[in-house]
PDB file of C-alpha atoms in Angstrom:
ATOM      1  CA  UNK A   1    -224.912 115.903-122.421  1.00  0.00           C
ATOM      2  CA  UNK A   2    -228.117 116.237-124.468  1.00  0.00           C
ATOM      3  CA  UNK A   3    -230.166 115.438-121.374  1.00  0.00           C
ATOM      4  CA  UNK A   4    -228.500 118.236-119.348  1.00  0.00           C
ATOM      5  CA  UNK A   5    -229.020 120.737-122.170  1.00  0.00           C
ATOM      6  CA  UNK A   6    -232.649 119.694-122.612  1.00  0.00           C
ATOM      7  CA  UNK A   7    -233.280 119.860-118.855  1.00  0.00           C
ATOM      8  CA  UNK A   8    -231.732 123.311-118.594  1.00  0.00           C
ATOM      9  CA  UNK A   9    -233.700 124.669-121.566  1.00  0.00           C
ATOM     10  CA  UNK A  10    -236.929 123.278-120.108  1.00  0.00           C
ATOM     11  CA  UNK A  11    -236.268 124.949-116.769  1.00  0.00           C
ATOM     12  CA  UNK A  12    -235.358 128.304-118.323  1.00  0.00           C
ATOM     13  CA  UNK A  13    -238.395 128.274-120.622  1.00  0.00           C
ATOM     14  CA  UNK A  14    -240.689 127.233-117.769  1.00  0.00           C
ATOM     15  CA  UNK A  15    -239.379 130.027-115.533  1.00  0.00           C
ATOM     16  CA  UNK A  16    -239.601 132.580-118.333  1.00  0.00           C
ATOM     17  CA  UNK A  17    -243.212 131.609-119.147  1.00  0.00           C
ATOM     18  CA  UNK A  18    -244.213 131.393-115.481  1.00  0.00           C
ATOM     19  CA  UNK A  19    -243.035 134.921-114.704  1.00  0.00           C
ATOM     20  CA  UNK A  20    -244.892 136.567-117.589  1.00  0.00           C
ATOM     21  CA  UNK A  21    -247.684 138.877-116.338  1.00  0.00           C
ATOM     22  CA  UNK A  22    -250.399 136.916-118.130  1.00  0.00           C
ATOM     23  CA  UNK A  23    -249.287 133.609-116.516  1.00  0.00           C
ATOM     24  CA  UNK A  24    -248.575 134.780-112.959  1.00  0.00           C
ATOM     25  CA  UNK A  25    -252.208 134.585-111.881  1.00  0.00           C
ATOM     26  CA  UNK A  26    -252.636 131.104-113.359  1.00  0.00           C
ATOM     27  CA  UNK A  27    -249.366 129.400-112.373  1.00  0.00           C
ATOM     28  CA  UNK A  28    -248.864 131.166-109.005  1.00  0.00           C
ATOM     29  CA  UNK A  29    -245.104 130.526-108.886  1.00  0.00           C
ATOM     30  CA  UNK A  30    -244.583 134.003-107.458  1.00  0.00           C
ATOM     31  CA  UNK A  31    -246.654 133.333-104.306  1.00  0.00           C
ATOM     32  CA  UNK A  32    -244.457 133.511-101.200  1.00  0.00           C
ATOM     33  CA  UNK A  33    -246.748 131.195 -99.232  1.00  0.00           C
ATOM     34  CA  UNK A  34    -245.615 128.098-101.134  1.00  0.00           C
ATOM     35  CA  UNK A  35    -242.577 126.244 -99.818  1.00  0.00           C
ATOM     36  CA  UNK A  36    -240.896 124.790-102.862  1.00  0.00           C
ATOM     37  CA  UNK A  37    -237.699 122.775-102.970  1.00  0.00           C
ATOM     38  CA  UNK A  38    -235.919 125.794-104.447  1.00  0.00           C
ATOM     39  CA  UNK A  39    -237.021 128.058-101.563  1.00  0.00           C
ATOM     40  CA  UNK A  40    -236.122 125.414 -99.004  1.00  0.00           C
ATOM     41  CA  UNK A  41    -232.626 125.031-100.488  1.00  0.00           C
ATOM     42  CA  UNK A  42    -231.994 128.788-100.785  1.00  0.00           C
ATOM     43  CA  UNK A  43    -233.271 129.553 -97.272  1.00  0.00           C
ATOM     44  CA  UNK A  44    -230.636 127.457 -95.536  1.00  0.00           C
ATOM     45  CA  UNK A  45    -231.526 123.935 -96.610  1.00  0.00           C
ATOM     46  CA  UNK A  46    -228.998 121.216 -97.426  1.00  0.00           C
ATOM     47  CA  UNK A  47    -227.872 122.754-100.727  1.00  0.00           C
ATOM     48  CA  UNK A  48    -227.614 126.311 -99.404  1.00  0.00           C
ATOM     49  CA  UNK A  49    -223.814 126.488 -99.592  1.00  0.00           C
ATOM     50  CA  UNK A  50    -223.688 125.312-103.205  1.00  0.00           C
ATOM     51  CA  UNK A  51    -226.554 127.522-104.364  1.00  0.00           C
ATOM     52  CA  UNK A  52    -225.204 130.560-102.533  1.00  0.00           C
ATOM     53  CA  UNK A  53    -221.593 129.999-103.680  1.00  0.00           C
ATOM     54  CA  UNK A  54    -221.618 132.858-106.228  1.00  0.00           C
ATOM     55  CA  UNK A  55    -224.042 135.174-104.429  1.00  0.00           C
ATOM     56  CA  UNK A  56    -227.765 135.748-104.545  1.00  0.00           C
ATOM     57  CA  UNK A  57    -227.659 137.022-108.160  1.00  0.00           C
ATOM     58  CA  UNK A  58    -226.826 133.503-109.354  1.00  0.00           C
ATOM     59  CA  UNK A  59    -229.233 131.478-107.197  1.00  0.00           C
ATOM     60  CA  UNK A  60    -231.357 130.302-110.108  1.00  0.00           C
ATOM     61  CA  UNK A  61    -228.361 129.454-112.309  1.00  0.00           C
ATOM     62  CA  UNK A  62    -226.726 127.445-109.507  1.00  0.00           C
ATOM     63  CA  UNK A  63    -230.044 125.755-108.733  1.00  0.00           C
ATOM     64  CA  UNK A  64    -230.422 124.747-112.387  1.00  0.00           C
ATOM     65  CA  UNK A  65    -226.832 123.565-112.574  1.00  0.00           C
ATOM     66  CA  UNK A  66    -227.175 121.497-109.391  1.00  0.00           C
ATOM     67  CA  UNK A  67    -230.516 120.101-110.482  1.00  0.00           C
ATOM     68  CA  UNK A  68    -229.163 119.196-113.933  1.00  0.00           C
ATOM     69  CA  UNK A  69    -226.058 117.586-112.444  1.00  0.00           C
ATOM     70  CA  UNK A  70    -228.149 115.556-110.007  1.00  0.00           C
ATOM     71  CA  UNK A  71    -230.497 114.465-112.805  1.00  0.00           C
ATOM     72  CA  UNK A  72    -227.555 113.440-114.967  1.00  0.00           C
ATOM     73  CA  UNK A  73    -225.857 111.468-112.172  1.00  0.00           C
ATOM     74  CA  UNK A  74    -229.030 109.653-111.214  1.00  0.00           C
ATOM     75  CA  UNK A  75    -229.651 108.850-114.884  1.00  0.00           C
ATOM     76  CA  UNK A  76    -226.220 107.236-115.400  1.00  0.00           C
ATOM     77  CA  UNK A  77    -227.136 103.782-114.032  1.00  0.00           C
ATOM     78  CA  UNK A  78    -230.068 103.621-116.448  1.00  0.00           C
ATOM     79  CA  UNK A  79    -227.871 102.414-119.300  1.00  0.00           C
ATOM     80  CA  UNK A  80    -226.467  99.644-117.092  1.00  0.00           C
ATOM     81  CA  UNK A  81    -229.964  98.511-116.129  1.00  0.00           C
ATOM     82  CA  UNK A  82    -231.104  98.636-119.755  1.00  0.00           C
ATOM     83  CA  UNK A  83    -228.193  96.659-121.160  1.00  0.00           C
ATOM     84  CA  UNK A  84    -227.693  94.092-118.394  1.00  0.00           C
ATOM     85  CA  UNK A  85    -230.579  91.813-117.428  1.00  0.00           C
ATOM     86  CA  UNK A  86    -228.950  90.745-114.137  1.00  0.00           C
ATOM     87  CA  UNK A  87    -228.419  94.344-113.011  1.00  0.00           C
ATOM     88  CA  UNK A  88    -231.987  95.219-114.009  1.00  0.00           C
ATOM     89  CA  UNK A  89    -233.468  92.228-112.173  1.00  0.00           C
ATOM     90  CA  UNK A  90    -231.320  92.909-109.103  1.00  0.00           C
ATOM     91  CA  UNK A  91    -232.402  96.530-109.007  1.00  0.00           C
ATOM     92  CA  UNK A  92    -236.056  95.579-109.465  1.00  0.00           C
ATOM     93  CA  UNK A  93    -235.736  93.011-106.649  1.00  0.00           C
ATOM     94  CA  UNK A  94    -234.173  95.574-104.292  1.00  0.00           C
ATOM     95  CA  UNK A  95    -236.874  98.136-105.127  1.00  0.00           C
ATOM     96  CA  UNK A  96    -239.610  95.569-104.495  1.00  0.00           C
ATOM     97  CA  UNK A  97    -238.050  94.501-101.182  1.00  0.00           C
ATOM     98  CA  UNK A  98    -237.752  98.096 -99.994  1.00  0.00           C
ATOM     99  CA  UNK A  99    -241.349  98.777-101.036  1.00  0.00           C
ATOM    100  CA  UNK A 100    -242.668  95.699 -99.237  1.00  0.00           C
ATOM    101  CA  UNK A 101    -240.622  96.550 -96.133  1.00  0.00           C
ATOM    102  CA  UNK A 102    -241.846 100.170 -96.053  1.00  0.00           C
ATOM    103  CA  UNK A 103    -245.451  99.157 -96.711  1.00  0.00           C
ATOM    104  CA  UNK A 104    -245.342  96.469 -94.044  1.00  0.00           C
ATOM    105  CA  UNK A 105    -243.846  98.837 -91.484  1.00  0.00           C
ATOM    106  CA  UNK A 106    -246.479 101.436 -92.299  1.00  0.00           C
ATOM    107  CA  UNK A 107    -249.373  99.043 -91.763  1.00  0.00           C
ATOM    108  CA  UNK A 108    -247.852  97.542 -88.638  1.00  0.00           C
ATOM    109  CA  UNK A 109    -247.432 101.026 -87.183  1.00  0.00           C
ATOM    110  CA  UNK A 110    -250.952 102.140 -88.164  1.00  0.00           C
ATOM    111  CA  UNK A 111    -252.678  99.028 -86.846  1.00  0.00           C
ATOM    112  CA  UNK A 112    -250.552  98.938 -83.699  1.00  0.00           C
ATOM    113  CA  UNK A 113    -251.426 102.551 -82.918  1.00  0.00           C
ATOM    114  CA  UNK A 114    -255.113 101.876 -83.581  1.00  0.00           C
ATOM    115  CA  UNK A 115    -255.040  98.806 -81.348  1.00  0.00           C
ATOM    116  CA  UNK A 116    -253.185 100.655 -78.609  1.00  0.00           C
ATOM    117  CA  UNK A 117    -255.633 103.570 -78.745  1.00  0.00           C
ATOM    118  CA  UNK A 118    -258.601 101.193 -78.539  1.00  0.00           C
ATOM    119  CA  UNK A 119    -257.059  99.331 -75.596  1.00  0.00           C
ATOM    120  CA  UNK A 120    -256.192 102.485 -73.678  1.00  0.00           C
ATOM    121  CA  UNK A 121    -259.706 103.853 -74.186  1.00  0.00           C
ATOM    122  CA  UNK A 122    -261.282 100.821 -72.480  1.00  0.00           C
ATOM    123  CA  UNK A 123    -258.599 100.041 -69.929  1.00  0.00           C
ATOM    124  CA  UNK A 124    -259.104 100.747 -66.250  1.00  0.00           C
ATOM    125  CA  UNK A 125    -256.574 103.129 -64.729  1.00  0.00           C
ATOM    126  CA  UNK A 126    -253.994 101.453 -62.548  1.00  0.00           C
ATOM    127  CA  UNK A 127    -253.302 103.110 -59.198  1.00  0.00           C
ATOM    128  CA  UNK A 128    -250.257 102.043 -57.240  1.00  0.00           C
ATOM    129  CA  UNK A 129    -250.175 102.561 -53.504  1.00  0.00           C
ATOM    130  CA  UNK A 130    -247.809 101.511 -50.770  1.00  0.00           C
ATOM    131  CA  UNK A 131    -248.513  98.716 -48.287  1.00  0.00           C
ATOM    132  CA  UNK A 132    -249.067 101.249 -45.491  1.00  0.00           C
ATOM    133  CA  UNK A 133    -251.643 103.177 -47.561  1.00  0.00           C
ATOM    134  CA  UNK A 134    -253.344  99.914 -48.497  1.00  0.00           C
ATOM    135  CA  UNK A 135    -253.608  98.877 -44.838  1.00  0.00           C
ATOM    136  CA  UNK A 136    -255.016 102.316 -43.906  1.00  0.00           C
ATOM    137  CA  UNK A 137    -257.670 102.073 -46.646  1.00  0.00           C
ATOM    138  CA  UNK A 138    -258.547  98.555 -45.533  1.00  0.00           C
ATOM    139  CA  UNK A 139    -258.936  99.747 -41.928  1.00  0.00           C
ATOM    140  CA  UNK A 140    -261.180 102.625 -43.067  1.00  0.00           C
ATOM    141  CA  UNK A 141    -263.357 100.188 -45.019  1.00  0.00           C
ATOM    142  CA  UNK A 142    -263.661  97.943 -41.954  1.00  0.00           C
ATOM    143  CA  UNK A 143    -264.666 100.963 -39.837  1.00  0.00           C
ATOM    144  CA  UNK A 144    -267.251 101.971 -42.439  1.00  0.00           C
ATOM    145  CA  UNK A 145    -268.742  98.474 -42.488  1.00  0.00           C
ATOM    146  CA  UNK A 146    -268.886  98.359 -38.691  1.00  0.00           C
ATOM    147  CA  UNK A 147    -270.426 101.821 -38.551  1.00  0.00           C
ATOM    148  CA  UNK A 148    -273.000 100.930 -41.160  1.00  0.00           C
ATOM    149  CA  UNK A 149    -273.944  97.790 -39.258  1.00  0.00           C
ATOM    150  CA  UNK A 150    -274.151  99.407 -35.813  1.00  0.00           C
ATOM    151  CA  UNK A 151    -275.753 102.766 -36.512  1.00  0.00           C
ATOM    152  CA  UNK A 152    -279.409 103.038 -37.261  1.00  0.00           C
ATOM    153  CA  UNK A 153    -280.505 104.222 -40.688  1.00  0.00           C
ATOM    154  CA  UNK A 154    -280.616 107.892 -39.756  1.00  0.00           C
ATOM    155  CA  UNK A 155    -279.282 111.166 -41.112  1.00  0.00           C
ATOM    156  CA  UNK A 156    -276.365 111.211 -38.598  1.00  0.00           C
ATOM    157  CA  UNK A 157    -275.292 107.726 -39.602  1.00  0.00           C
ATOM    158  CA  UNK A 158    -275.405 108.576 -43.288  1.00  0.00           C
ATOM    159  CA  UNK A 159    -273.405 111.778 -42.766  1.00  0.00           C
ATOM    160  CA  UNK A 160    -270.780 109.965 -40.669  1.00  0.00           C
ATOM    161  CA  UNK A 161    -270.398 107.250 -43.290  1.00  0.00           C
ATOM    162  CA  UNK A 162    -270.181 109.861 -46.067  1.00  0.00           C
ATOM    163  CA  UNK A 163    -267.541 111.799 -44.117  1.00  0.00           C
ATOM    164  CA  UNK A 164    -265.432 108.674 -43.596  1.00  0.00           C
ATOM    165  CA  UNK A 165    -265.839 107.680 -47.267  1.00  0.00           C
ATOM    166  CA  UNK A 166    -264.703 111.135 -48.367  1.00  0.00           C
ATOM    167  CA  UNK A 167    -261.734 110.887 -46.022  1.00  0.00           C
ATOM    168  CA  UNK A 168    -260.833 107.463 -47.440  1.00  0.00           C
ATOM    169  CA  UNK A 169    -261.125 108.750 -51.033  1.00  0.00           C
ATOM    170  CA  UNK A 170    -258.901 111.726 -50.246  1.00  0.00           C
ATOM    171  CA  UNK A 171    -256.323 109.383 -48.720  1.00  0.00           C
ATOM    172  CA  UNK A 172    -256.450 107.239 -51.857  1.00  0.00           C
ATOM    173  CA  UNK A 173    -256.092 110.235 -54.201  1.00  0.00           C
ATOM    174  CA  UNK A 174    -253.141 111.638 -52.305  1.00  0.00           C
ATOM    175  CA  UNK A 175    -251.421 108.274 -52.697  1.00  0.00           C
ATOM    176  CA  UNK A 176    -251.515 108.470 -56.472  1.00  0.00           C
TER     177      UNK A 176
END
């Protein structure tokens, strides 16, 4: 009970001091750009129904009541952990396991993403084509090799080879 009273008095005093004209410029609690937990809850967040139960005039009172009740309920197991060594050790073990699990998952995710990004940066793109398209490209390459071997090294030969190469590239790009 003392904890709830102390918590409520602290919140009321803090709000009263924060909204004084001399403190507004320093504390900036009046700035609408900040998304606080109170604003999130009163703008349709998870506690909106409870906070809005008695209308908008009582938002702050309901917020303080809900916050105090939550603080009190989460503080109840503290006595059990303080008085019972087994409960305290069990809780500490669970907290450590959850922390190790979360930390391990974080690093696995970070390093896996880094590794994947590095691999994808250096990997060659894979193009899949059908057997028919593959055979057509192979035939075009054979024709190019024959043409290169039979034609003299002239401008016409180079332009014919370039035209066939462009045609083969366009066929390959349309396949992907």
